[in-house]
Each structure stands twice: as C-alpha cells, then as structure tokens.
Tab-separated table of C-alpha atoms in Angstrom:
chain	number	residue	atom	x	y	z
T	1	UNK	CA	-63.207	-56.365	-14.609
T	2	UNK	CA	-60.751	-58.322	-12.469
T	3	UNK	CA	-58.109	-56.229	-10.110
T	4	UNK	CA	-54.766	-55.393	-10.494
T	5	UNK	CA	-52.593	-58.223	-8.061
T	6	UNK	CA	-49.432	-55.647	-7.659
T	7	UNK	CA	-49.766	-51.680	-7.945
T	8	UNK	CA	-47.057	-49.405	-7.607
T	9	UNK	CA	-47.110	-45.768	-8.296
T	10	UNK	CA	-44.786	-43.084	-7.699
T	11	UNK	CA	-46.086	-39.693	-8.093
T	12	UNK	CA	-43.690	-36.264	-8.487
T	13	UNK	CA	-44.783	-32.859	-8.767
T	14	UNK	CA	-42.679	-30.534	-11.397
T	15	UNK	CA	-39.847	-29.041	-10.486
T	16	UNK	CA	-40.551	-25.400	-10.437
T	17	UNK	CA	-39.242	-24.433	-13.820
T	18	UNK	CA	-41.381	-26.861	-15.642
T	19	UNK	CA	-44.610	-26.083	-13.365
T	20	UNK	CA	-46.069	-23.982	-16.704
T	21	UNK	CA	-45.704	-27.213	-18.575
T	22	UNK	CA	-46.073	-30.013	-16.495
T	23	UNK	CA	-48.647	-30.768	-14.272
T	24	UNK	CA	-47.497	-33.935	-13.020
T	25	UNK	CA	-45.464	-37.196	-13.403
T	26	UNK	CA	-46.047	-40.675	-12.281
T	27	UNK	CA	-43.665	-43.906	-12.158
T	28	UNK	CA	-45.734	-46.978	-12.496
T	29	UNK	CA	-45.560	-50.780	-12.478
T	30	UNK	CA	-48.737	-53.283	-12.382
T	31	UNK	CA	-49.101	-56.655	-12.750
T	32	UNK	CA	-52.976	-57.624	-13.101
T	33	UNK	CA	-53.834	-61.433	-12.985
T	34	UNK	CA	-56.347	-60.628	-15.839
T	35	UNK	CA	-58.076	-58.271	-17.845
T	36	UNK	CA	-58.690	-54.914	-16.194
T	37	UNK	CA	-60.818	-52.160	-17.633
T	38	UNK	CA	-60.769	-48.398	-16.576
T	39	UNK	CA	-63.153	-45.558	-17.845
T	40	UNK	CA	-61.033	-41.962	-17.969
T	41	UNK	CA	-62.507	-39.038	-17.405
T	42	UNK	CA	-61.067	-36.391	-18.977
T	43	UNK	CA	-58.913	-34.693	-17.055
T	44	UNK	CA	-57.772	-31.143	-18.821
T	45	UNK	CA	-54.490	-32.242	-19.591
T	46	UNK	CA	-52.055	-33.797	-22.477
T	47	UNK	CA	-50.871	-37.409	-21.754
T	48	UNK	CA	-47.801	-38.795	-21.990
T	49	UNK	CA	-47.568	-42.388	-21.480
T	50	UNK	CA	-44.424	-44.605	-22.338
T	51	UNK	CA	-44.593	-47.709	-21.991
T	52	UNK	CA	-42.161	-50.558	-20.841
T	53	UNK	CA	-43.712	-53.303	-21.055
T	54	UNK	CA	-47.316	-54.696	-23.214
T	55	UNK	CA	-48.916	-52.164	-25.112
T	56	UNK	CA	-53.098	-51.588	-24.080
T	57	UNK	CA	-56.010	-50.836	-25.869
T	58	UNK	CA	-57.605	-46.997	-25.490
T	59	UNK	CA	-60.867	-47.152	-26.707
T	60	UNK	CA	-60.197	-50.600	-28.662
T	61	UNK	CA	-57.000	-49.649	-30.494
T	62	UNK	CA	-53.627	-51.073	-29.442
T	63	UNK	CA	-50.653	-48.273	-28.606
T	64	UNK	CA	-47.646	-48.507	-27.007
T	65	UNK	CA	-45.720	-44.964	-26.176
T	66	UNK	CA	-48.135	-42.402	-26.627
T	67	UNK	CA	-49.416	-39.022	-26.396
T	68	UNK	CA	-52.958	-38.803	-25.941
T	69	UNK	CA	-54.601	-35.179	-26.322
T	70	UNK	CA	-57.200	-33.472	-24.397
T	71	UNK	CA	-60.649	-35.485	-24.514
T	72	UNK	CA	-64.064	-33.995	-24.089
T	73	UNK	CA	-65.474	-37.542	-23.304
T	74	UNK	CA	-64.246	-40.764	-21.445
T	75	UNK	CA	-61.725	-43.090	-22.254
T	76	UNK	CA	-61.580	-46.884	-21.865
T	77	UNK	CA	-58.447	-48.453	-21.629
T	78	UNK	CA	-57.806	-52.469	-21.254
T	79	UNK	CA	-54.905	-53.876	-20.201
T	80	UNK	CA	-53.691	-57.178	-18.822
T	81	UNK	CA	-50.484	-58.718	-17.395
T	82	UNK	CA	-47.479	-56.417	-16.690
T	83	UNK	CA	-47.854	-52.931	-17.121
T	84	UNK	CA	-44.640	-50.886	-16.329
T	85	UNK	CA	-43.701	-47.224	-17.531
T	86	UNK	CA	-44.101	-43.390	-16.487
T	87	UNK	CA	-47.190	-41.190	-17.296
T	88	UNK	CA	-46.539	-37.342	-17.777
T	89	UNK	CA	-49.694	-35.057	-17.053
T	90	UNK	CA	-48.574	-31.899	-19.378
T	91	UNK	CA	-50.783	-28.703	-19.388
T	92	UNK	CA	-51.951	-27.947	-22.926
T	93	UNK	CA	-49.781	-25.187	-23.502
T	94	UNK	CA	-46.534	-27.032	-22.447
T	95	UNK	CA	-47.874	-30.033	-24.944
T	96	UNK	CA	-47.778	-27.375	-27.613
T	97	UNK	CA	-44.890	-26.334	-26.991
T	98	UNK	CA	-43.148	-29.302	-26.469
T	99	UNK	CA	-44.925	-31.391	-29.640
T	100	UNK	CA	-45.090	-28.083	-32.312
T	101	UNK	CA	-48.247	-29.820	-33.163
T	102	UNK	CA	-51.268	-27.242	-32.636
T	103	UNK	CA	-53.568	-28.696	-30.000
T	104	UNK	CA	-56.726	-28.922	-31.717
T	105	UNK	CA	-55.004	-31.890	-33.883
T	106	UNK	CA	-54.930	-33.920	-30.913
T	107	UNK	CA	-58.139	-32.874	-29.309
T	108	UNK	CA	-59.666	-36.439	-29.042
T	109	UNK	CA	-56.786	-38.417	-30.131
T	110	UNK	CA	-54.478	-40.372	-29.317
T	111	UNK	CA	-51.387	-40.929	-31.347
T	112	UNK	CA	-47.977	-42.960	-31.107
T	113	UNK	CA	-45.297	-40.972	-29.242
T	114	UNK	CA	-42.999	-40.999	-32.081
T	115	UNK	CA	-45.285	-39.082	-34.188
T	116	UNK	CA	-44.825	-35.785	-31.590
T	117	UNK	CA	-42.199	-36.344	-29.660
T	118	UNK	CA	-39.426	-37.875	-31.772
T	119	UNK	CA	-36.029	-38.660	-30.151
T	120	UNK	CA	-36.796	-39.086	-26.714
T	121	UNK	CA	-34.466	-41.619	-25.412
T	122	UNK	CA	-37.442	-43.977	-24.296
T	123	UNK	CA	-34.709	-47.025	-23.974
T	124	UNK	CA	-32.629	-44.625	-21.273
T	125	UNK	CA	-35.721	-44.280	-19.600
T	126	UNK	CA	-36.363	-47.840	-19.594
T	127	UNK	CA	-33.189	-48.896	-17.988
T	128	UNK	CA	-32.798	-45.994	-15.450
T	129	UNK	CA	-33.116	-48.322	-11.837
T	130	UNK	CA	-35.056	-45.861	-9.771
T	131	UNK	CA	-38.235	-43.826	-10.210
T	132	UNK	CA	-35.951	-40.861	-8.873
T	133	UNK	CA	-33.979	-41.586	-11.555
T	134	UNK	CA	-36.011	-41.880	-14.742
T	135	UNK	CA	-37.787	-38.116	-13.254
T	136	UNK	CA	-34.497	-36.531	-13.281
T	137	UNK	CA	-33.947	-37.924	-16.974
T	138	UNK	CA	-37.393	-36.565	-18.456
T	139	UNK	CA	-36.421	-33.580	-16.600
T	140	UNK	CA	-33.586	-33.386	-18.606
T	141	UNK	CA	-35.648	-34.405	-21.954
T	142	UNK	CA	-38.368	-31.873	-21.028
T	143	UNK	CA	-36.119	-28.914	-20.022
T	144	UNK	CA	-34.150	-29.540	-23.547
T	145	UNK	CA	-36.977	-29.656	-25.579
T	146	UNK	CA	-38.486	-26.356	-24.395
T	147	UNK	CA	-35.024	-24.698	-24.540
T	148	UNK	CA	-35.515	-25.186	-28.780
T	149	UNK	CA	-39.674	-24.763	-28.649
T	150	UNK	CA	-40.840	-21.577	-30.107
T	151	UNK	CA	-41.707	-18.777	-27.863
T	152	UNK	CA	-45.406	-19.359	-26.841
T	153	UNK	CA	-48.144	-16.328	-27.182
T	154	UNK	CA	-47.449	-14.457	-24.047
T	155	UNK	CA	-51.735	-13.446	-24.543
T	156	UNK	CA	-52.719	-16.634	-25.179
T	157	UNK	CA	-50.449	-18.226	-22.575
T	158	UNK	CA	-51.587	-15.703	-20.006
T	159	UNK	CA	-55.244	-15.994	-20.842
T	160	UNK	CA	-55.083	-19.359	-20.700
T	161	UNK	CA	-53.539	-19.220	-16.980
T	162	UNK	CA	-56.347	-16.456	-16.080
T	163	UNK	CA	-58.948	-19.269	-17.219
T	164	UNK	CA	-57.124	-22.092	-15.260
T	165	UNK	CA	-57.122	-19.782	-12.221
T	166	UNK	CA	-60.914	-18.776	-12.531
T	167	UNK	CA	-61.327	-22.674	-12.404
T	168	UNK	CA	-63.628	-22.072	-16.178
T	169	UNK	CA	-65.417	-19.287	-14.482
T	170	UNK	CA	-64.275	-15.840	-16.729
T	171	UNK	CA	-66.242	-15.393	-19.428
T	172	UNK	CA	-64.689	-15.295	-22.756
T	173	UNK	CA	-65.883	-11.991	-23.229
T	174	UNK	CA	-64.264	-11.026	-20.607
T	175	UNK	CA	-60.958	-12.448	-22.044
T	176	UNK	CA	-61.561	-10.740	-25.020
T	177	UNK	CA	-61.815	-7.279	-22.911
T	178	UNK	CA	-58.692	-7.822	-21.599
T	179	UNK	CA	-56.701	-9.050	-23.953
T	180	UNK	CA	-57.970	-6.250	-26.298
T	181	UNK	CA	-58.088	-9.019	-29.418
T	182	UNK	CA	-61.495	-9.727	-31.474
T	183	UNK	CA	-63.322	-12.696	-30.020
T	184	UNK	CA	-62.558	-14.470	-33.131
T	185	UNK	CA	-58.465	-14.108	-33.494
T	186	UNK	CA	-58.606	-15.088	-29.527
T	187	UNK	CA	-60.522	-18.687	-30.218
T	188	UNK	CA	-57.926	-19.440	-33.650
T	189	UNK	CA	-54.988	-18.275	-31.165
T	190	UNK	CA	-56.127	-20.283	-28.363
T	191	UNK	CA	-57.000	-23.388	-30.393
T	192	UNK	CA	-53.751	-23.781	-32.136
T	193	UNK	CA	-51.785	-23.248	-28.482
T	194	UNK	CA	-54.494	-24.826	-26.362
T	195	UNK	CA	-56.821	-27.233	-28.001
C-alpha cells in the first residue's frame, strides 16, 4: 500500500432540515503517487460517492458515481492517481427515501449512481469552484428530491430513530411492544425502509 502524496478533505454536517437524512458530507481531492488500498468497515450508513475524476475498484469491480448500500462486512477499495469528488453519508431511511429503491436491494451492494439517483446534475457539481459551493448545490438536489419522495412510515421511521438512539441496545421485542405491530410486519416494514 503506498500513501496518498496530497489529501484534502472538507467535511460539513447537514443543515438541520436534512439531519433525518443525511448524516454527513465530505469534499475531497487526492492525488496518490501509487496504488493505495483501504479496508471499510461498515459504517451504518448509505454512500454516496461521485466522482470527478478516475473511477476505483470496491471489492475488485470498477465504478465511477455510485451509491453503495449498507454492508455487514468490509470493503476494499483501490485507487491510484487523482481522486477528486464529494462523498454523502445518508442514513438508511433518507437513502430510501431519496432512491425509492427498498433498502434491502442494496444491502451489500454497490451500484452506479444513475441506477438510483437519476438526474442529479453531477456535471454542476463538478464545476462548482468551492467545497462551500458544491454543499449548497446537493443541498439543493437533496432538499428537491425529498420534496417529491413518498411520505416515509412515521412507525418505522420512528422505530428506527428509537434503535439509533439506544445505540442497537432495545430489543426488538421491545419495538414490537411499542409499536403495537406483529414482530413479523415490523421486520418486512423495516427492511423495505431500512435495509
């Protein structure tokens, strides 16, 4: 594994109407002098990554722009050269909602961004001159995009946040107790919305 040469990385939290959606964005720009390898953890979140620049290889295939879903295993991705582009961290229901795609079909996946997220103006992106800039334009892409999304399962959505706040400790029985659903139409409900 050889180091990057340049790293740059700007990182922006959500602004607070998209906090349900998006967990974070980053700006990014790296020139490596060679090949560099990096092992993923998963992280409990739907990527977003578009891409600039060269495309890289995630665990040995070639993308571009993509979206890659919720993983419960590493990753390796390989990259050399220049890598430029923005990352968006989005929570799983905000990736359902913003895809239409129920999450469970990209549970351990990783697909081209065109085959979710059609018509985002990746070329705008591209050309915007500042970080500041391109995060007010997905903003803008984001914001749009929910505005036409389906309404989300207020029970799944708020189970979902009482599991993220418990940190994974809530039982699922205890969901089901509070939610007042059958343990089995709360796992279908939560794997279309959540993965």
């Amino acid at each position: 594994m050889i180091a990057a040469a340049f790293v740059e990385v700007v990182a922006r939290r959500p602004p607070p109407a998209l906090a349900d959606y998006v967990r974070a964005c980053y700006s990014y720009r790296e020139l490596a002098a060679g090949r560099v390898v990096r092992r993923k953890v998963p992280g409990g979140c739907v990527t977003v990554v578009i891409s600039f620049e060269q495309p890289l290889l995630v665990d040995g295939r070639t993308h571009t722009s993509f979206v890659a879903g919720m993983h419960d295993r590493p990753s390796i991705t390989e990259q050399a050269g220049l890598q430029h582009g923005l990352q968006i961290d989005l929570t799983p229901l905000g990736a359902r909602a913003l895809t239409g795609v129920p999450m469970h079909h990209l549970t351990n996946e990783v697909v081209p961004l065109t085959n979710v997220l059609s018509g985002w103006c990746t070329e705008q992106l591209a050309e915007a001159t500042t970080s500041q800039c391109r995060f007010e334009l997905l903003d803008d892409l984001i914001a749009g995009r929910l505005a036409d999304a389906p309404a989300q399962d207020p029970v799944v959505a708020w189970a979902y946040q009482r599991l993220a706040a418990s940190r994974g400790r809530i039982t699922v029985s205890q969901l089901v107790k509070e939610t007042g659903w059958t343990r089995q139409h709360l796992a279908e409900r939560f794997r279309d919305q959540s993965g």
